[in-house]
PDB file of C-alpha atoms (C1' of nucleotides) in Angstrom:
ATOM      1  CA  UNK A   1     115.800  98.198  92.308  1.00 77.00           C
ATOM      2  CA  UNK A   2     113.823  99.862  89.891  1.00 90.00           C
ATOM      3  CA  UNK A   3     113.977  98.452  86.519  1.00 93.00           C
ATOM      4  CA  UNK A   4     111.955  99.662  82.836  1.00 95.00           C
ATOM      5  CA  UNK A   5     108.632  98.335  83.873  1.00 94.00           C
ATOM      6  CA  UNK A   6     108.873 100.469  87.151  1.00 94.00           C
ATOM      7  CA  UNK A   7     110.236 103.569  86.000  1.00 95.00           C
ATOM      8  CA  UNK A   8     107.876 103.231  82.808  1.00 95.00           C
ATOM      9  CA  UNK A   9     104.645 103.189  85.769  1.00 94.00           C
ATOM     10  CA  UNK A  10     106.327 105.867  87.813  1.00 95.00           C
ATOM     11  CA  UNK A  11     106.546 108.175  84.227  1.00 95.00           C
ATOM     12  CA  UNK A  12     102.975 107.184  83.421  1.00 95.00           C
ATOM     13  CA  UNK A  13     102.163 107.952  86.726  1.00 94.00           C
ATOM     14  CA  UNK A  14     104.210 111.462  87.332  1.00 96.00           C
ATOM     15  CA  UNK A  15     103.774 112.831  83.801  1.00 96.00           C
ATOM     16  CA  UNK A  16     100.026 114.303  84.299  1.00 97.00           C
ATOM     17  CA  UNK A  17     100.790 115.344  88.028  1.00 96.00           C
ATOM     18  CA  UNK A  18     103.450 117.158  87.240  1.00 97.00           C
ATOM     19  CA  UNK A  19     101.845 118.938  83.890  1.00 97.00           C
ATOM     20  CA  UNK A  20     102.137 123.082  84.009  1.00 96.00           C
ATOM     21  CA  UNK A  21     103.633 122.499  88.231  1.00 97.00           C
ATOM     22  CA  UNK A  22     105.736 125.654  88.565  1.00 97.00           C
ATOM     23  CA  UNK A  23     109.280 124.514  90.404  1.00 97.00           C
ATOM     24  CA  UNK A  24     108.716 127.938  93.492  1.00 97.00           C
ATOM     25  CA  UNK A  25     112.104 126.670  95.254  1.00 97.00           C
ATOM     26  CA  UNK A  26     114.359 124.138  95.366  1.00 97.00           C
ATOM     27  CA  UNK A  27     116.036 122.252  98.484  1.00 96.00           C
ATOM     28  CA  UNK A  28     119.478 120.297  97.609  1.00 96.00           C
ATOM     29  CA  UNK A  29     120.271 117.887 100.984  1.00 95.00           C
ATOM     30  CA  UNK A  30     122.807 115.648  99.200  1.00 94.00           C
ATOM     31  CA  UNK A  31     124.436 117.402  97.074  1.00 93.00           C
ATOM     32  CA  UNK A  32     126.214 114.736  95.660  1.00 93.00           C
ATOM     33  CA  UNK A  33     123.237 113.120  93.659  1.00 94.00           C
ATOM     34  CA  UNK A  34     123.456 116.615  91.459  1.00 95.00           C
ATOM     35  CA  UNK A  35     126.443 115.641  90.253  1.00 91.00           C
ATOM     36  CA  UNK A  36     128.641 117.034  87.896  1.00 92.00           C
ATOM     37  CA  UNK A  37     126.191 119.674  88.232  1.00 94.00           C
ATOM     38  CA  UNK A  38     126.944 122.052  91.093  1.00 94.00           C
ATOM     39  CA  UNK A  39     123.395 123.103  93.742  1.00 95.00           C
ATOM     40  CA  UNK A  40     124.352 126.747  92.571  1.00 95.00           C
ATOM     41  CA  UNK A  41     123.838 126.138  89.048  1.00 95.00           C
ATOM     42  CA  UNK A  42     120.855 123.643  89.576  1.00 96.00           C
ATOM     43  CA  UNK A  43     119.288 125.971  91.691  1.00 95.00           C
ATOM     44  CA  UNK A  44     119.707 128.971  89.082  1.00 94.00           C
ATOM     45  CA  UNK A  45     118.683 126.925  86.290  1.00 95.00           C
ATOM     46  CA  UNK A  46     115.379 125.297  87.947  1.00 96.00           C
ATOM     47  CA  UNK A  47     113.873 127.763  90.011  1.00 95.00           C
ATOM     48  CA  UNK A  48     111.337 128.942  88.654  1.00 96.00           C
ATOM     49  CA  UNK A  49     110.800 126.659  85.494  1.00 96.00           C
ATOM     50  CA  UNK A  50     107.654 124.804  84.213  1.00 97.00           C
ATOM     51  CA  UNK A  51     107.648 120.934  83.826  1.00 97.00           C
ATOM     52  CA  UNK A  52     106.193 120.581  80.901  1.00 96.00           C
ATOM     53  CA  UNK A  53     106.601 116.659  79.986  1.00 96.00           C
ATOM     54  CA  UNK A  54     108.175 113.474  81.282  1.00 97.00           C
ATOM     55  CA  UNK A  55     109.536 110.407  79.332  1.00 96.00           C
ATOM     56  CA  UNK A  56     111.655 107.668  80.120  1.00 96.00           C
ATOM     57  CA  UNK A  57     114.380 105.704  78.239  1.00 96.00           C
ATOM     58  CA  UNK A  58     115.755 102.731  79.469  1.00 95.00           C
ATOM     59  CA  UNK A  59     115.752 103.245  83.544  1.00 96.00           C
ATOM     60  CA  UNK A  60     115.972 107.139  83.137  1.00 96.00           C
ATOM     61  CA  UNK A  61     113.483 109.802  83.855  1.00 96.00           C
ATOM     62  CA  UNK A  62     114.210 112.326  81.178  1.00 97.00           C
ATOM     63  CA  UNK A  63     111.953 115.472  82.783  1.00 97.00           C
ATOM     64  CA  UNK A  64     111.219 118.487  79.880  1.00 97.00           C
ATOM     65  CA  UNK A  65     110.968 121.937  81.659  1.00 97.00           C
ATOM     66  CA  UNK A  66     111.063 125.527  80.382  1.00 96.00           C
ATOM     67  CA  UNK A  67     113.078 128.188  81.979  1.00 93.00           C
ATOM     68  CA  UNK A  68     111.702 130.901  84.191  1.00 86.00           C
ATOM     69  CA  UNK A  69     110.869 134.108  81.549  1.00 83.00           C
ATOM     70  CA  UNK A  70     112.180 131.836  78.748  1.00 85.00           C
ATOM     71  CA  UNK A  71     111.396 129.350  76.252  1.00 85.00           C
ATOM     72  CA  UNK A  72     115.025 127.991  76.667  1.00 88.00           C
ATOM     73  CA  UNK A  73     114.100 124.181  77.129  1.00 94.00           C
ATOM     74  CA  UNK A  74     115.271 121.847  80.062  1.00 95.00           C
ATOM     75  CA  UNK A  75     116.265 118.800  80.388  1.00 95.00           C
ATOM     76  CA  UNK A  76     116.278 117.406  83.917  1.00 97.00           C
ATOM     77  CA  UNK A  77     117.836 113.559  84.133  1.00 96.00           C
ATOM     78  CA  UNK A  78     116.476 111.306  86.627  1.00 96.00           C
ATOM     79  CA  UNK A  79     117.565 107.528  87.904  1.00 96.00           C
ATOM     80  CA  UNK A  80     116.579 105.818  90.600  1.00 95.00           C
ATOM     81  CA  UNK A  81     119.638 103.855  91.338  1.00 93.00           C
ATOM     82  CA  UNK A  82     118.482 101.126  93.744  1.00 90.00           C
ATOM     83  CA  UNK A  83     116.351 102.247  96.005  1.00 92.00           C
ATOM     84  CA  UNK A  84     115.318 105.808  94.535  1.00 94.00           C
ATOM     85  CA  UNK A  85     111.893 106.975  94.544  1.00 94.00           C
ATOM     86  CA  UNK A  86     110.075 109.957  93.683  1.00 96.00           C
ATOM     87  CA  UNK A  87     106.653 111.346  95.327  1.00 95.00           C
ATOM     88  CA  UNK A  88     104.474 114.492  95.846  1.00 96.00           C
ATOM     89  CA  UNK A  89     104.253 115.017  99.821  1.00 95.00           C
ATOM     90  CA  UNK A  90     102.135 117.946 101.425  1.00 95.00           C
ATOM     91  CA  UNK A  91     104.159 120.314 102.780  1.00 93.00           C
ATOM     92  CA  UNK A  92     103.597 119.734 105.921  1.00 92.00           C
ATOM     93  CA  UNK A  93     104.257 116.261 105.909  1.00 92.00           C
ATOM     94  CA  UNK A  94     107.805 115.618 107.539  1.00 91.00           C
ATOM     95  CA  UNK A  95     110.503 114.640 104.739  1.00 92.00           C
ATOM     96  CA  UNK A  96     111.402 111.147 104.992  1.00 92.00           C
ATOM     97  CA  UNK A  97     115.337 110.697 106.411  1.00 91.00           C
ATOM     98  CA  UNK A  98     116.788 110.399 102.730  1.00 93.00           C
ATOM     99  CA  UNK A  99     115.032 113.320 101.028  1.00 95.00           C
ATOM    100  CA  UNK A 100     117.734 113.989  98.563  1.00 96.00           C
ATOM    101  CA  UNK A 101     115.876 116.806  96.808  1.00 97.00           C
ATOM    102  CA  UNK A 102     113.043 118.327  97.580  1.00 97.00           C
ATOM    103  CA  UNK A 103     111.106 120.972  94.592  1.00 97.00           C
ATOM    104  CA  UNK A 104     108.376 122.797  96.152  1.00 97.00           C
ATOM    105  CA  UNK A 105     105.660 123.261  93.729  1.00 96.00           C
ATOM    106  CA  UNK A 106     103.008 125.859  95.460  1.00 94.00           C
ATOM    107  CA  UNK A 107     100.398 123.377  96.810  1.00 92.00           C
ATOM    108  CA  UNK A 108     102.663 119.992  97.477  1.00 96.00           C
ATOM    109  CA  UNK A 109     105.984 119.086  97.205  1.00 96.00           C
ATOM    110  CA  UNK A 110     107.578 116.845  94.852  1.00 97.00           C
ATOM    111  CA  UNK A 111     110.278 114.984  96.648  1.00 96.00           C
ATOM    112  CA  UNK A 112     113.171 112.848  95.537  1.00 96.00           C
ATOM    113  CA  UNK A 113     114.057 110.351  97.910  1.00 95.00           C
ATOM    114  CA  UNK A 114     117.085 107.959  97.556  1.00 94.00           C
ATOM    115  CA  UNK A 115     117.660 105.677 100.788  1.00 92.00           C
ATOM    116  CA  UNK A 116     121.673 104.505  99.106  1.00 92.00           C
ATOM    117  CA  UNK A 117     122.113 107.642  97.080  1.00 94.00           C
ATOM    118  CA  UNK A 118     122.805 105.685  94.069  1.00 93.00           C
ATOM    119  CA  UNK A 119     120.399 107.331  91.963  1.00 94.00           C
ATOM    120  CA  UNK A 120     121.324 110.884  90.407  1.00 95.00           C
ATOM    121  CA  UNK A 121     119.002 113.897  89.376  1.00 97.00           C
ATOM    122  CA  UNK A 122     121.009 116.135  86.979  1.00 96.00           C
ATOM    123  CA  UNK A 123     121.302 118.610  84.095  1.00 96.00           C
ATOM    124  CA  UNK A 124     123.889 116.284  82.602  1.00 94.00           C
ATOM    125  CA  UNK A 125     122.357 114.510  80.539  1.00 90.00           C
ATOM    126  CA  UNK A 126     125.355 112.994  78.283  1.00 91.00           C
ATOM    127  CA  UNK A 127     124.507 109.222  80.018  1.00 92.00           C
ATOM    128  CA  UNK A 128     121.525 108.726  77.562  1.00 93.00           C
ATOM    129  CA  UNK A 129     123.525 109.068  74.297  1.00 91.00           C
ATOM    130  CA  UNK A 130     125.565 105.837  75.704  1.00 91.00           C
ATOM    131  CA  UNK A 131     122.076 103.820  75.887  1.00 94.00           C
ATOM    132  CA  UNK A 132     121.452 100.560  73.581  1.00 94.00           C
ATOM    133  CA  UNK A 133     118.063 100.478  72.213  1.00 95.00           C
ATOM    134  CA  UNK A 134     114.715  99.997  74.152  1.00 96.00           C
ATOM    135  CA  UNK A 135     114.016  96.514  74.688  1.00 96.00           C
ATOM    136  CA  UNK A 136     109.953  97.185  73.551  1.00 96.00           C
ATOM    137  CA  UNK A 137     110.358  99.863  70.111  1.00 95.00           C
ATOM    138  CA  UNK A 138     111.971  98.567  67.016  1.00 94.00           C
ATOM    139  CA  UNK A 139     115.170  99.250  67.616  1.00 92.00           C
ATOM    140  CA  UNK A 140     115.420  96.321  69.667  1.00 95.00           C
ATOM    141  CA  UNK A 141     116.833  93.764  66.166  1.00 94.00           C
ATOM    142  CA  UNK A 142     117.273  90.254  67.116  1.00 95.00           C
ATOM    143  CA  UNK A 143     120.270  90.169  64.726  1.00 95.00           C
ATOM    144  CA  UNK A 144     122.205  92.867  66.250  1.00 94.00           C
ATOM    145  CA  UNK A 145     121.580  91.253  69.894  1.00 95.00           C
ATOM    146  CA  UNK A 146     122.507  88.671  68.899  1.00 96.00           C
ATOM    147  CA  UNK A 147     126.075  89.800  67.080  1.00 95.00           C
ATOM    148  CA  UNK A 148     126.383  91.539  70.500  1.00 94.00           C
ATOM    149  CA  UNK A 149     126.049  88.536  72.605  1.00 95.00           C
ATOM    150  CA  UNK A 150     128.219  86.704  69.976  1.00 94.00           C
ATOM    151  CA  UNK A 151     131.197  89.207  70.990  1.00 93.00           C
ATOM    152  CA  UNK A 152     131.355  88.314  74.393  1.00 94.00           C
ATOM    153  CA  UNK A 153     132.970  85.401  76.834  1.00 92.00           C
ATOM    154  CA  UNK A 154     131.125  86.726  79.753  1.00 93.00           C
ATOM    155  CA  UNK A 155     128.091  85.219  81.177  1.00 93.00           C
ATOM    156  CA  UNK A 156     124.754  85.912  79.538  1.00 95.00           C
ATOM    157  CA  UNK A 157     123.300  87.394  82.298  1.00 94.00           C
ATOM    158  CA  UNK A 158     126.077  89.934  82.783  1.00 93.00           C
ATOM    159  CA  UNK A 159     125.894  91.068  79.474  1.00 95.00           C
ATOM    160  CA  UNK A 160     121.696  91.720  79.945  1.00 95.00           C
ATOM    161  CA  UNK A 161     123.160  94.175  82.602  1.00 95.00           C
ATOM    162  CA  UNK A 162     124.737  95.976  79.926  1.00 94.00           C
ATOM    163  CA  UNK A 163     122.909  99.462  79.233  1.00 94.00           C
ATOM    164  CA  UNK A 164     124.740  99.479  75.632  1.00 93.00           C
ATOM    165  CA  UNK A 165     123.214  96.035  74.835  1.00 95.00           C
ATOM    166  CA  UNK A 166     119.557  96.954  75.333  1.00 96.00           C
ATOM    167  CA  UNK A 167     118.252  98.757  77.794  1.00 96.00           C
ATOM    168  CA  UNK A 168     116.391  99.171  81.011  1.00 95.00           C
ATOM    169  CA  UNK A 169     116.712  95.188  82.203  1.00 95.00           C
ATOM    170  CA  UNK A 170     118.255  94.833  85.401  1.00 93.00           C
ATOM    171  CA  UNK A 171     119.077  92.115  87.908  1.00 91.00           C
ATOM    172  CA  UNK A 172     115.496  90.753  88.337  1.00 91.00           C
ATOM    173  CA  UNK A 173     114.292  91.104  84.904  1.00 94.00           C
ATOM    174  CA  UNK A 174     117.326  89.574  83.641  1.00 94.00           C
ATOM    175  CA  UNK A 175     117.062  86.644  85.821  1.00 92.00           C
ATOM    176  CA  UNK A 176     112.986  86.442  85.118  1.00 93.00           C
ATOM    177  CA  UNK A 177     113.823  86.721  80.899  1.00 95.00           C
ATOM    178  CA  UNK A 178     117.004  83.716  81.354  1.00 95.00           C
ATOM    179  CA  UNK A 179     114.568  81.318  83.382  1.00 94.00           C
ATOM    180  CA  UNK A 180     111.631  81.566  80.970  1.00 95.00           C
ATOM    181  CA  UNK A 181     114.039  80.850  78.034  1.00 96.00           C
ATOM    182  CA  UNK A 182     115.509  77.630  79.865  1.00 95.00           C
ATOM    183  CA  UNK A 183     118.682  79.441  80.011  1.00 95.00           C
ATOM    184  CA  UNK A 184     121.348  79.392  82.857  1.00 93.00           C
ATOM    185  CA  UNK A 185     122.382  82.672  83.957  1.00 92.00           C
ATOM    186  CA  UNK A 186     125.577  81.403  83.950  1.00 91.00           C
ATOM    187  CA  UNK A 187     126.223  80.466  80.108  1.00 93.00           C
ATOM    188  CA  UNK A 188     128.595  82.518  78.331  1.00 94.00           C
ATOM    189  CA  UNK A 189     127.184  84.801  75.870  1.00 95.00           C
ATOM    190  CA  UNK A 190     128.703  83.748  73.255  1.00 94.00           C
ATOM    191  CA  UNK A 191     128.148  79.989  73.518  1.00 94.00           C
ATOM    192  CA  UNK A 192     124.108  80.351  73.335  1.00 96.00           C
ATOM    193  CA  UNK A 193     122.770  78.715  70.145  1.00 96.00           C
ATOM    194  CA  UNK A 194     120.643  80.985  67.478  1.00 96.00           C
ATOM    195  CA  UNK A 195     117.400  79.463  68.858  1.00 96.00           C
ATOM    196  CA  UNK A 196     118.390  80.443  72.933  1.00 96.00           C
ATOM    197  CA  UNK A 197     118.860  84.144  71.871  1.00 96.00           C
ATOM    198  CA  UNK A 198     115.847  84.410  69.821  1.00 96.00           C
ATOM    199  CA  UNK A 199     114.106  82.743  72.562  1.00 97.00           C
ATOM    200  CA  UNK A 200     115.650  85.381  75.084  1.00 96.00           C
ATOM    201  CA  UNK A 201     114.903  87.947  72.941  1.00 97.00           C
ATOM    202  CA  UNK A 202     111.400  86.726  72.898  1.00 96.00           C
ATOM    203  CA  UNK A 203     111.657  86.372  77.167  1.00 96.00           C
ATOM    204  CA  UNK A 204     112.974  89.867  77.525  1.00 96.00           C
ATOM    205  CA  UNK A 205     110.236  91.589  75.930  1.00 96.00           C
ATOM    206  CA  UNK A 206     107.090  89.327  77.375  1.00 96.00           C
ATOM    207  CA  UNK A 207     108.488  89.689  80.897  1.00 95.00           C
ATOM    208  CA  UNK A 208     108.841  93.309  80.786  1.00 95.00           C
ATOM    209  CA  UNK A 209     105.599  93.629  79.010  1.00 95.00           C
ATOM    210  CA  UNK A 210     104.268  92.018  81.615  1.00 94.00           C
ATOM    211  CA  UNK A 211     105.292  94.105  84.613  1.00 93.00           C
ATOM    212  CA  UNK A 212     103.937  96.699  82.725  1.00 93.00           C
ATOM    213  CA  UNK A 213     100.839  95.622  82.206  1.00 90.00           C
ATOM    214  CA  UNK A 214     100.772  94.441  85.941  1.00 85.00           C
ATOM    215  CA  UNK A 215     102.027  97.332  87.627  1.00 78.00           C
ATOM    216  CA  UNK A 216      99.746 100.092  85.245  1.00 61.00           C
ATOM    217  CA  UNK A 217      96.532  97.952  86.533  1.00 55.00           C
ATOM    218  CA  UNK A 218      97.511  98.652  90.404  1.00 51.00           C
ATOM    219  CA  UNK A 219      96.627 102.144  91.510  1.00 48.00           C
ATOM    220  CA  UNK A 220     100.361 103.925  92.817  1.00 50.00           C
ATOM    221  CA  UNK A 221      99.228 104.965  96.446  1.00 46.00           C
ATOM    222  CA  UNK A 222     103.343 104.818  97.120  1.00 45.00           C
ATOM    223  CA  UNK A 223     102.399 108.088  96.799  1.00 38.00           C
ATOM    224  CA  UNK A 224     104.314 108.962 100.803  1.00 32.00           C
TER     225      UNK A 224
ATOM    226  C1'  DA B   1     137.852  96.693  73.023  1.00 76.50           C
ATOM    227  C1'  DA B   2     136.160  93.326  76.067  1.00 76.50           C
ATOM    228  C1'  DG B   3     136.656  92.416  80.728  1.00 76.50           C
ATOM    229  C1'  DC B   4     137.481  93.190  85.369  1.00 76.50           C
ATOM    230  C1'  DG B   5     138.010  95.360  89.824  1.00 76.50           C
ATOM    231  C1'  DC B   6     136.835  99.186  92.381  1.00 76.50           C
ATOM    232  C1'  DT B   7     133.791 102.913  94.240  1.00 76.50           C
ATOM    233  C1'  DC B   8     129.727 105.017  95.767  1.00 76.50           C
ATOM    234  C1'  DC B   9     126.002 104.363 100.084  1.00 76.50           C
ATOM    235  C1'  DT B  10     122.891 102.597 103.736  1.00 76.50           C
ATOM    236  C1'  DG B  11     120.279  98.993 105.963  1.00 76.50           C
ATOM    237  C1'  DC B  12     120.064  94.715 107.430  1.00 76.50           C
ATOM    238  C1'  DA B  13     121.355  89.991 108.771  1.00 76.50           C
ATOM    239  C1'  DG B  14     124.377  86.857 110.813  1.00 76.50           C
ATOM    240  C1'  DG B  15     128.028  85.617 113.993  1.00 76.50           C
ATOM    241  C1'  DC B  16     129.979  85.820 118.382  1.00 76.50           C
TER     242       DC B  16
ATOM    243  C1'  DT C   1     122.256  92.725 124.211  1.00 76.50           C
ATOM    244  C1'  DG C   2     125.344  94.901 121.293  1.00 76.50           C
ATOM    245  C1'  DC C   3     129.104  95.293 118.401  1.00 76.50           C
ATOM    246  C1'  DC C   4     131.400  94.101 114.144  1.00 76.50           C
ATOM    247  C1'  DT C   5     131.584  92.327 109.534  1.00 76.50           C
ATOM    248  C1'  DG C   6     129.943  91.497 105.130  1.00 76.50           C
ATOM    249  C1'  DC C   7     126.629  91.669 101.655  1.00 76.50           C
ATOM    250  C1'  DA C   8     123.381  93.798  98.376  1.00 76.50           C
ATOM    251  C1'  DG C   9     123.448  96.263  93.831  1.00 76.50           C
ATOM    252  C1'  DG C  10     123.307 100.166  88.938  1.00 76.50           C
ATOM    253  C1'  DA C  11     126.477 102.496  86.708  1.00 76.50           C
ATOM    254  C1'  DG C  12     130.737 104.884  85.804  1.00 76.50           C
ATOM    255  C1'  DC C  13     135.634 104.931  85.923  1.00 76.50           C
ATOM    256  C1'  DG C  14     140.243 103.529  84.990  1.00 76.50           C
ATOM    257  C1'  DC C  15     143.385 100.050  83.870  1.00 76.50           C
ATOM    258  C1'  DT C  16     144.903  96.033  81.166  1.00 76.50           C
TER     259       DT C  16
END
DNA sequence: AAGCGCTCCTGCAGGC
DNA sequence: TGCCTGCAGGAGCGCT
């Protein structure tokens, strides 16, 4: 399950590969990770277009295009669910069982490949306006995570979970953050003393940093 | 408005 | 050996 420090490597990773890459056609073979937008109207919208940048917030893959003939700017949403991943392939190459969505892009293809189908790749973008801060820019206040985790009953772990709480920490990295701070999983949010949550706040960010870090060093020959 | 249960999907492991 | 069951899990939805 790809979490911030994986997505952030895969954007790193994508962003200059994908640079000025013309989008010649477009194959939709589960519709369903579109959604709400229709193949018709991703298809109209995408052919054609330029990918022109690539950034991520929290685990999304926010994808900047311009239209075909246009300057009308695109914005293409992108999350892996659990077992998402996206590649370049040669053309030739068979597409792997799960190929969700497949953009052929002159010389390779860039394919979209989601094993569960959890993931979605969509002109909707409206999901990102619902995201808390990023766990490694400013926004990330110790005081206002910590009125947050003061609201809630529920265990602390659930609430890292939470997209609206800070973002892009999921199951692992939640679990990595609560053992480093010496706290159980378990506790309930709102029962963890001033000096847990600033130590948790402290865990959140080194562990993710961390993966980054990690993952940046290792060359990405996932690449098939 | 927090909290909870449900749904989406497939692959895999365990039981018999 | 092979079938069946249940689990895994991010996020959104609807209900309380």
């Amino acid at each position: 399950m790809p979490e911030l420090p994986e997505v952030e490597i895969l954007a790193r990773h994508l962003r200059p590969l994908l640079r000025g890459k013309i989008i010649r056609e477009i194959y939709v073979r589960r519709e369903k990770v579109l959604r709400p937008t229709s193949p018709a109207q991703f298809r109209k919208i995408l052919r054609g277009a330029k990918f022109l940048g690539l950034t991520r917030r929290g685990k999304y893959l926010l994808f900047e295009l311009r239209a075909k003939n246009s300057r009308t700017p695109i914005s293409l949403l992108g999350h892996l669910g659990m077992t998402g991943r996206m590649f370049f392939a040669g053309k030739k190459e068979p597409l792997p069982k799960h190929a969700a969505v497949v953009f052929d892009l002159g010389a390779k293809n860039f394919i979209y490949e989601d094993t569960r189908y959890f993931g979605r790749l969509t002109l909707d973008n409206s999901a990102v306006a619902k995201l808390g801060p990023e766990p490694l820019g400013k926004d990330f206040e110790p005081v206002k995570f910590s009125e947050n985790l003061k609201r809630s009953r529920q265990p602390v772990k659930v609430k890292l979970l939470d997209q609206s709480l800070v973002v892009g920490v999921g199951n692992i990295y939640a679990s990595e953050a609560l053992f480093r701070a010496g706290i159980s999983p378990r506790r309930a949010a709102n029962k963890l003393t001033a000096a847990q949550i600033k130590k948790l706040w402290r865990s959140i960010r080194e562990v993710l940093m961390e993966a980054i870090d990690c993952g940046s060093t290792i060359p990405l020959n996932f690449s098939a």
